[in-house]
Structures are given as structure tokens and as C-alpha cells.
Short mmCIF file of C-alpha atoms in Angstrom, two decimals:
data_model
loop_
_atom_site.label_atom_id
_atom_site.label_comp_id
_atom_site.label_asym_id
_atom_site.label_seq_id
_atom_site.Cartn_x
_atom_site.Cartn_y
_atom_site.Cartn_z
CA UNK A 92 19.40 -12.69 -4.63
CA UNK A 93 19.14 -9.00 -3.77
CA UNK A 94 16.36 -6.87 -5.20
CA UNK A 95 18.78 -4.67 -7.10
CA UNK A 96 20.34 -7.69 -8.80
CA UNK A 97 16.86 -8.91 -9.68
CA UNK A 98 16.10 -5.47 -11.13
CA UNK A 99 19.23 -5.51 -13.30
CA UNK A 100 18.44 -9.02 -14.54
CA UNK A 101 14.83 -8.08 -15.29
CA UNK A 102 15.83 -4.93 -17.18
CA UNK A 103 18.46 -6.81 -19.17
CA UNK A 104 16.00 -9.60 -19.98
CA UNK A 105 13.38 -7.13 -21.22
CA UNK A 106 15.97 -5.38 -23.38
CA UNK A 107 17.14 -8.66 -24.90
CA UNK A 108 13.59 -9.81 -25.66
CA UNK A 109 12.50 -6.53 -27.23
CA UNK A 110 15.68 -6.08 -29.28
CA UNK A 111 15.52 -9.71 -30.41
CA UNK A 112 11.95 -9.20 -31.62
CA UNK A 113 13.01 -6.08 -33.51
CA UNK A 114 15.94 -7.89 -35.16
CA UNK A 115 13.88 -10.97 -36.09
CA UNK A 116 11.08 -8.78 -37.41
CA UNK A 117 13.53 -6.80 -39.53
CA UNK A 118 14.87 -10.01 -41.13
CA UNK A 119 11.41 -10.80 -42.43
CA UNK A 120 10.99 -7.39 -44.07
CA UNK A 121 11.60 -7.31 -47.81
CA UNK A 122 14.11 -5.09 -49.52
CA UNK A 123 11.34 -3.05 -51.09
CA UNK A 124 9.91 -1.98 -47.72
CA UNK A 125 9.76 1.78 -47.20
CA UNK A 126 10.18 2.94 -43.55
CA UNK A 127 8.36 6.16 -44.40
CA UNK A 128 5.15 4.25 -45.08
CA UNK A 129 4.05 4.26 -41.44
CA UNK A 130 0.64 5.99 -41.42
CA UNK A 131 0.45 9.22 -39.47
CA UNK A 132 -2.55 7.95 -37.54
CA UNK A 133 -0.49 5.08 -36.10
CA UNK A 134 2.22 7.45 -34.90
CA UNK A 135 -0.47 9.67 -33.38
CA UNK A 136 -2.11 6.73 -31.56
CA UNK A 137 1.24 5.48 -30.27
CA UNK A 138 1.98 8.94 -28.90
CA UNK A 139 -1.45 9.30 -27.27
CA UNK A 140 -1.36 5.86 -25.64
CA UNK A 141 2.17 6.54 -24.40
CA UNK A 142 1.11 9.84 -22.84
CA UNK A 143 -1.93 8.29 -21.14
CA UNK A 144 0.15 5.42 -19.76
CA UNK A 145 2.81 7.85 -18.55
CA UNK A 146 0.13 9.70 -16.57
CA UNK A 147 -1.08 6.42 -15.06
CA UNK A 148 2.48 5.49 -14.12
CA UNK A 149 3.03 8.88 -12.51
CA UNK A 150 -0.14 8.58 -10.45
CA UNK A 151 0.81 5.06 -9.36
CA UNK A 152 4.30 6.14 -8.29
CA UNK A 153 2.88 9.15 -6.42
CA UNK A 154 0.36 6.89 -4.66
CA UNK A 155 2.85 4.32 -3.41
CA UNK A 156 5.33 7.05 -2.43
CA UNK A 157 2.63 8.82 -0.43
CA UNK A 158 1.78 5.52 1.26
CA UNK A 159 5.42 5.02 2.21
CA UNK A 160 5.61 8.56 3.60
CA UNK A 161 2.46 8.01 5.65
CA UNK A 162 3.89 4.77 7.06
CA UNK A 163 7.13 6.55 7.96
CA UNK A 164 5.16 9.26 9.76
CA UNK A 165 3.21 6.65 11.74
CA UNK A 166 6.44 4.96 12.85
CA UNK A 167 7.95 8.31 13.84
CA UNK A 168 4.83 9.22 15.84
CA UNK A 169 4.83 5.88 17.67
CA UNK A 170 8.50 6.12 18.57
CA UNK A 171 8.14 9.72 19.76
CA UNK A 172 5.14 8.81 21.94
CA UNK A 173 7.08 5.97 23.57
CA UNK A 174 9.99 8.33 24.16
CA UNK A 175 7.63 10.76 25.88
CA UNK A 176 6.46 7.98 28.18
CA UNK A 177 10.01 7.18 29.22
CA UNK A 178 10.82 10.85 29.73
CA UNK A 179 7.68 11.90 31.65
CA UNK A 180 7.73 8.90 33.96
CA UNK A 181 10.93 10.25 35.50
CA UNK A 182 8.93 11.98 38.26
CA UNK A 183 7.52 8.65 39.48
CA UNK A 184 9.15 6.61 42.27
CA UNK A 185 12.08 4.49 41.17
CA UNK A 186 10.32 1.06 41.24
CA UNK A 187 7.36 2.30 39.18
CA UNK A 188 9.57 4.35 36.85
CA UNK A 189 11.96 1.47 36.19
CA UNK A 190 9.13 -1.00 35.52
CA UNK A 191 7.41 1.28 33.01
CA UNK A 192 10.66 2.03 31.21
CA UNK A 193 11.58 -1.65 31.15
CA UNK A 194 8.19 -2.55 29.65
CA UNK A 195 8.59 0.19 27.03
CA UNK A 196 12.03 -1.16 26.11
CA UNK A 197 10.67 -4.71 25.97
CA UNK A 198 7.90 -3.63 23.62
CA UNK A 199 10.31 -1.63 21.46
CA UNK A 200 12.81 -4.48 21.18
CA UNK A 201 10.02 -6.86 20.24
CA UNK A 202 8.81 -4.50 17.52
CA UNK A 203 12.30 -4.14 16.07
CA UNK A 204 13.38 -7.78 16.10
CA UNK A 205 10.16 -9.77 15.83
CA UNK A 206 7.16 -7.73 14.73
CA UNK A 207 8.93 -5.96 11.88
CA UNK A 208 9.83 -9.19 10.01
CA UNK A 209 6.31 -10.46 10.73
CA UNK A 210 4.79 -7.34 9.14
CA UNK A 211 6.98 -7.83 6.09
CA UNK A 212 5.92 -11.46 5.65
CA UNK A 213 2.26 -11.32 6.74
CA UNK A 214 1.22 -7.69 6.31
CA UNK A 215 -0.21 -7.42 9.82
CA UNK A 216 0.68 -6.82 13.46
CA UNK A 217 1.30 -9.53 16.05
CA UNK A 218 -1.00 -10.23 19.02
CA UNK A 219 2.00 -10.32 21.36
CA UNK A 220 3.00 -6.79 20.38
CA UNK A 221 -0.52 -5.63 21.25
CA UNK A 222 -0.25 -7.32 24.65
CA UNK A 223 3.14 -5.77 25.36
CA UNK A 224 1.84 -2.28 24.65
CA UNK A 225 -1.22 -3.01 26.79
CA UNK A 226 1.14 -3.90 29.63
CA UNK A 227 2.69 -0.43 29.41
CA UNK A 228 -0.79 1.10 29.55
CA UNK A 229 -1.62 -1.00 32.62
CA UNK A 230 1.56 0.07 34.39
CA UNK A 231 0.57 3.72 33.98
CA UNK A 232 -3.16 3.50 34.62
CA UNK A 233 -2.93 1.26 37.71
CA UNK A 234 -0.52 3.54 39.55
CA UNK A 235 -2.04 6.30 41.68
CA UNK A 236 0.53 9.09 42.00
CA UNK A 237 0.61 10.89 45.33
CA UNK A 238 2.95 13.78 44.62
CA UNK A 239 1.94 16.88 42.73
CA UNK A 240 4.50 16.21 40.00
CA UNK A 241 3.23 12.66 39.61
CA UNK A 242 -0.36 13.83 39.31
CA UNK A 243 0.61 16.42 36.72
CA UNK A 244 2.47 13.79 34.68
CA UNK A 245 -0.30 11.17 34.87
CA UNK A 246 -2.62 12.49 32.15
CA UNK A 247 0.19 13.30 29.66
CA UNK A 248 1.47 9.74 30.17
CA UNK A 249 -1.98 8.31 29.43
CA UNK A 250 -2.21 10.52 26.34
CA UNK A 251 1.23 9.41 25.16
CA UNK A 252 0.34 5.74 25.43
CA UNK A 253 -2.90 6.42 23.57
CA UNK A 254 -0.92 8.21 20.84
CA UNK A 255 1.48 5.26 20.59
CA UNK A 256 -1.45 2.85 20.33
CA UNK A 257 -3.07 4.97 17.62
CA UNK A 258 0.18 5.17 15.65
CA UNK A 259 0.65 1.42 16.06
CA UNK A 260 -2.81 0.79 14.61
CA UNK A 261 -2.03 3.04 11.66
CA UNK A 262 1.26 1.19 11.17
CA UNK A 263 -0.65 -2.08 11.00
CA UNK A 264 -3.01 -0.66 8.40
CA UNK A 265 -0.02 0.34 6.26
CA UNK A 266 1.74 -3.01 6.58
CA UNK A 267 0.06 -4.61 3.58
CA UNK A 268 0.04 -3.77 -0.10
CA UNK A 269 -1.18 -0.28 -0.99
CA UNK A 270 -1.99 -1.01 -4.66
CA UNK A 271 -5.18 -2.94 -5.56
CA UNK A 272 -4.81 -5.94 -7.83
CA UNK A 273 -6.86 -4.33 -10.60
CA UNK A 274 -4.39 -1.44 -10.73
CA UNK A 275 -1.51 -3.89 -11.12
CA UNK A 276 -3.41 -5.58 -13.93
CA UNK A 277 -3.80 -2.25 -15.70
CA UNK A 278 -0.14 -1.32 -15.21
CA UNK A 279 1.19 -4.60 -16.59
CA UNK A 280 -1.22 -4.74 -19.52
CA UNK A 281 -0.53 -1.07 -20.24
CA UNK A 282 3.22 -1.72 -20.29
CA UNK A 283 2.80 -4.64 -22.70
CA UNK A 284 0.56 -2.58 -24.97
CA UNK A 285 2.88 0.43 -24.90
CA UNK A 286 5.98 -1.62 -25.68
CA UNK A 287 4.06 -3.65 -28.27
CA UNK A 288 2.97 -0.52 -30.10
CA UNK A 289 6.62 0.27 -30.71
CA UNK A 290 6.65 -2.59 -33.22
CA UNK A 291 3.98 -0.85 -35.30
CA UNK A 292 6.60 1.72 -36.23
CA UNK A 293 9.20 1.09 -38.92
CA UNK A 294 12.14 0.43 -36.59
CA UNK A 295 15.37 -0.72 -38.26
CA UNK A 296 18.45 -2.50 -36.95
CA UNK A 297 20.61 0.60 -36.73
CA UNK A 298 22.52 0.92 -33.43
CA UNK A 299 20.70 4.16 -32.61
CA UNK A 300 17.23 2.69 -33.04
CA UNK A 301 18.07 -0.51 -31.16
CA UNK A 302 19.56 1.54 -28.33
CA UNK A 303 16.41 3.66 -28.04
CA UNK A 304 14.15 0.62 -28.07
CA UNK A 305 16.28 -1.10 -25.42
CA UNK A 306 16.36 1.97 -23.18
CA UNK A 307 12.61 2.46 -23.51
CA UNK A 308 11.83 -1.13 -22.54
CA UNK A 309 14.35 -1.01 -19.66
CA UNK A 310 12.74 2.20 -18.38
CA UNK A 311 9.33 0.53 -18.36
CA UNK A 312 10.73 -2.41 -16.39
CA UNK A 313 12.43 -0.08 -13.90
CA UNK A 314 9.28 1.99 -13.28
CA UNK A 315 7.17 -1.13 -12.69
CA UNK A 316 9.83 -2.47 -10.33
CA UNK A 317 9.90 0.85 -8.46
CA UNK A 318 6.13 0.74 -7.97
CA UNK A 319 6.31 -2.87 -6.82
CA UNK A 320 9.10 -2.07 -4.37
CA UNK A 321 7.34 0.97 -2.87
CA UNK A 322 4.02 -0.88 -2.79
CA UNK A 323 5.02 -2.58 0.48
CA UNK A 324 6.12 0.18 2.94
CA UNK A 325 7.64 -2.40 5.31
CA UNK A 326 9.19 -4.64 2.64
CA UNK A 327 12.86 -5.26 1.93
CA UNK A 328 13.77 -2.61 -0.63
CA UNK A 329 13.12 1.11 -0.29
CA UNK A 330 11.10 0.38 2.82
CA UNK A 331 10.50 1.98 6.20
CA UNK A 332 13.01 0.66 8.73
CA UNK A 333 12.71 0.39 12.54
CA UNK A 334 15.83 2.50 13.02
CA UNK A 335 13.76 5.34 14.48
CA UNK A 336 12.82 3.09 17.41
CA UNK A 337 16.49 2.46 18.11
CA UNK A 338 17.42 6.12 17.82
CA UNK A 339 14.50 7.69 19.69
CA UNK A 340 13.34 5.09 22.21
CA UNK A 341 16.31 2.84 22.95
CA UNK A 342 18.92 5.53 22.22
CA UNK A 343 21.21 3.00 20.56
#
């Protein structure tokens, strides 16, 4: 089941539950009930709690979106550093140049096809990926260039590998969840309280009122789903993809 289908089912289920509660609650109301009897203080409290929860939701969405953007920047920096290695090593002799480029491609292919799914499932980097990048570093550091061009390219190559390693470390730190569990607890409880407070108002079974209640509950479900989806930058929904490695490093 795709995430978007799960979202549609979740939103529909929330709408059905909330509207059903409204309809069942209305059946138990007597004919002498006056919808204008809702105290002003209740309407005021519902409005205040809704505003506070909206601010919390906005901060949560901004936080997970910023985390996703940071993860995307780390991936871009790593891919660009590896591209610089392949480009600058062109002044080296053919055997050395080909070996370094082959090791860079091996590392990149491993990241795309093996490490990326591992990050999604385990929220961490793989030891083999670390070893493959270390092999690229060894190739560069163990070669002693003799030509002037090779000597000029040596330090930038070392710096590029260091930049790739730093970006890789940052990518590993972003692989897990960015939202603490206590924040999730507050978001879920806040959603239940906010939707539950709707029932303190004198809502009738008119199509307009039922539509508004259904849309409100569906919006709450969508926003929570959006936060959950963005919470894992390398997940399966609106996540960071390894396409930049293919485009920049492998040129596929």
C-alpha cells in the first residue's frame, strides 16, 4: 500500500468517525435544545486552544522541513565533493587516475543501491560504506605525485575527500527521526483535544456543518501525516533521493 493511499484512507476514516459521533450525538439531543445556549467562554477556549495548537503544528512542520532541507544539502555536498575528486584526479597517471575513479564509482553505486535502503530501514550508515570511502582516501594519500600538476592537485583532492567524509557523517546524523517522541505525544494528544472540543459546540446535522467538521478533521489528519512523512528525511514519501549521486558523480 502506497503512502498516499494510506493517507486517503486515514483521512476518510477520521471524517467518518467524527461525523458519526456528531450524528449520534445529535440523535440524543432533545427537541427543546437551543443551539444558541453554548456559553461564550467555551467558544473562547475552543478558539484559544485551536490557535495554540496551530502554532505548535506550524513549528513542527517547519522543523521537519528544515531537517529535510539540511539532509538534502548534505547529500548535495557529498556528491559534489566526489565529483571534484574524479575531476581533479585527471592530471594523475592513467593507472592511478582510473583506480581512484573506479573506487569513487564503486562507493557511489554502493550508496545508491545498498546504503540508501539501509538508512531508510535502520536510520544509520553502513560500515562497508565507510570502508569504501576510506579506500578512496587511501588511493589519494598513498600516491606521491611527481609532476607539478599532480602536486598542485594533491591537496585539493585530500580536501575534497575530507569534505565528502564530513558530508557523509552529517548524512548519517540526519538518517533517523528528527522529532522527539515527546513532541509526537503532544501533537497527537493536541489533535485529539482540538477535535474533541468541537463537540462542545452546538453542531447540528445540516450538510454545511457536517462538511465543515469533516474537512476540519481531515485537515488535522493530513497535517499529522505530513509531519510524520517529513520526519524521516530518507524515508519513502517526500524524502531525499540519491538521484544527485547519479546525476553529479556517475553522470547517468
